[in-house]
Amino acid sequence: MEPDKSYWVSIQPYINSKGDTVLRKTPKHSRLSMKDPDGTLKNLPRKKNYKAQLTLGVWQSPNGCEKKQTKILISKLKRWGKMTKFSSLTCRDARAAISMTIGRSIRYPLLATALTQHECKKVTSIFKNVALGKAGIVRTAPELLILCPTRFGG
């Protein structure tokens, strides 16, 4: 670990009266230090438990809130939709982009996060709106048909 790439968050979880796990506020005077590769002791910056940080290409916050990542995914989809809306992209090229570029850049964060069902539906809805029409797929088609292999009409 390197101090320049590290930070810490004080997390004190407890179970409230509803049975939910929540995080308690901690004293602000707490510190955490570590040695850098030269052996010098350095204080690590303390981050808020609700502030999302970019880690391995995914925005995550220690308290589990995925709002920032959801917002990033939605803006990425909308940007792709605007760029391709009036382009000369063929249905075949759009299908390739869906599976190889935009699809992969959306799929990886979805696997690395814990979005709520509502957040997943929101991202999926926008994906269908921007991607399926360009790929020549009816957006209102049943999801089972959309997801099945092309040899079966998907």
mmCIF file of N, CA, C and O in Angstrom, residues 5 48 65 69-70 81 94 100 111 119 121 123 133 143:
data_model
loop_
_atom_site.group_PDB
_atom_site.id
_atom_site.type_symbol
_atom_site.label_atom_id
_atom_site.label_comp_id
_atom_site.label_asym_id
_atom_site.label_seq_id
_atom_site.Cartn_x
_atom_site.Cartn_y
_atom_site.Cartn_z
ATOM 1 N N LYS A 5 -1.904 6.870 -2.423
ATOM 2 C CA LYS A 5 -3.061 6.263 -3.086
ATOM 3 C C LYS A 5 -4.070 5.729 -2.078
ATOM 4 O O LYS A 5 -5.001 5.026 -2.458
ATOM 5 N N LYS A 48 -15.262 10.895 4.039
ATOM 6 C CA LYS A 48 -16.608 10.688 4.592
ATOM 7 C C LYS A 48 -17.130 9.340 4.118
ATOM 8 O O LYS A 48 -16.855 8.912 3.007
ATOM 9 N N CYS A 65 -23.892 3.198 -0.724
ATOM 10 C CA CYS A 65 -24.773 3.991 -1.581
ATOM 11 C C CYS A 65 -24.191 4.008 -2.998
ATOM 12 O O CYS A 65 -23.028 4.336 -3.198
ATOM 13 N N GLN A 69 -22.569 6.038 -8.906
ATOM 14 C CA GLN A 69 -22.308 5.089 -9.986
ATOM 15 C C GLN A 69 -23.519 4.992 -10.915
ATOM 16 O O GLN A 69 -23.360 4.933 -12.133
ATOM 17 N N THR A 70 -24.715 5.010 -10.362
ATOM 18 C CA THR A 70 -25.929 4.974 -11.183
ATOM 19 C C THR A 70 -25.984 6.197 -12.082
ATOM 20 O O THR A 70 -26.282 6.091 -13.275
ATOM 21 N N GLY A 81 -26.281 7.464 -26.618
ATOM 22 C CA GLY A 81 -27.522 7.612 -27.378
ATOM 23 C C GLY A 81 -27.540 8.868 -28.225
ATOM 24 O O GLY A 81 -27.954 8.849 -29.390
ATOM 25 N N ALA A 94 -24.452 -1.337 -34.686
ATOM 26 C CA ALA A 94 -25.021 -1.005 -33.375
ATOM 27 C C ALA A 94 -25.049 -2.240 -32.471
ATOM 28 O O ALA A 94 -24.715 -2.157 -31.289
ATOM 29 N N MET A 100 -19.903 -5.110 -27.566
ATOM 30 C CA MET A 100 -18.457 -4.965 -27.384
ATOM 31 C C MET A 100 -18.007 -3.673 -26.710
ATOM 32 O O MET A 100 -17.022 -3.681 -25.994
ATOM 33 N N LEU A 111 -21.590 -5.396 -12.451
ATOM 34 C CA LEU A 111 -21.126 -6.575 -11.727
ATOM 35 C C LEU A 111 -20.325 -6.195 -10.487
ATOM 36 O O LEU A 111 -20.263 -6.955 -9.524
ATOM 37 N N GLU A 119 -32.573 1.058 -9.022
ATOM 38 C CA GLU A 119 -31.463 1.620 -9.795
ATOM 39 C C GLU A 119 -31.179 0.766 -11.032
ATOM 40 O O GLU A 119 -30.924 1.299 -12.115
ATOM 41 N N LYS A 121 -33.351 -1.114 -12.670
ATOM 42 C CA LYS A 121 -34.445 -0.895 -13.618
ATOM 43 C C LYS A 121 -34.271 0.429 -14.357
ATOM 44 O O LYS A 121 -34.541 0.528 -15.549
ATOM 45 N N VAL A 123 -31.386 2.030 -15.021
ATOM 46 C CA VAL A 123 -30.287 1.885 -15.987
ATOM 47 C C VAL A 123 -30.750 1.034 -17.174
ATOM 48 O O VAL A 123 -30.491 1.375 -18.329
ATOM 49 N N GLY A 133 -33.408 0.482 -30.200
ATOM 50 C CA GLY A 133 -33.908 1.058 -31.456
ATOM 51 C C GLY A 133 -32.821 1.163 -32.512
ATOM 52 O O GLY A 133 -33.042 0.859 -33.686
ATOM 53 N N GLU A 143 -38.939 -8.927 -22.898
ATOM 54 C CA GLU A 143 -37.525 -9.045 -22.549
ATOM 55 C C GLU A 143 -36.966 -10.422 -22.882
ATOM 56 O O GLU A 143 -35.817 -10.558 -23.274
#
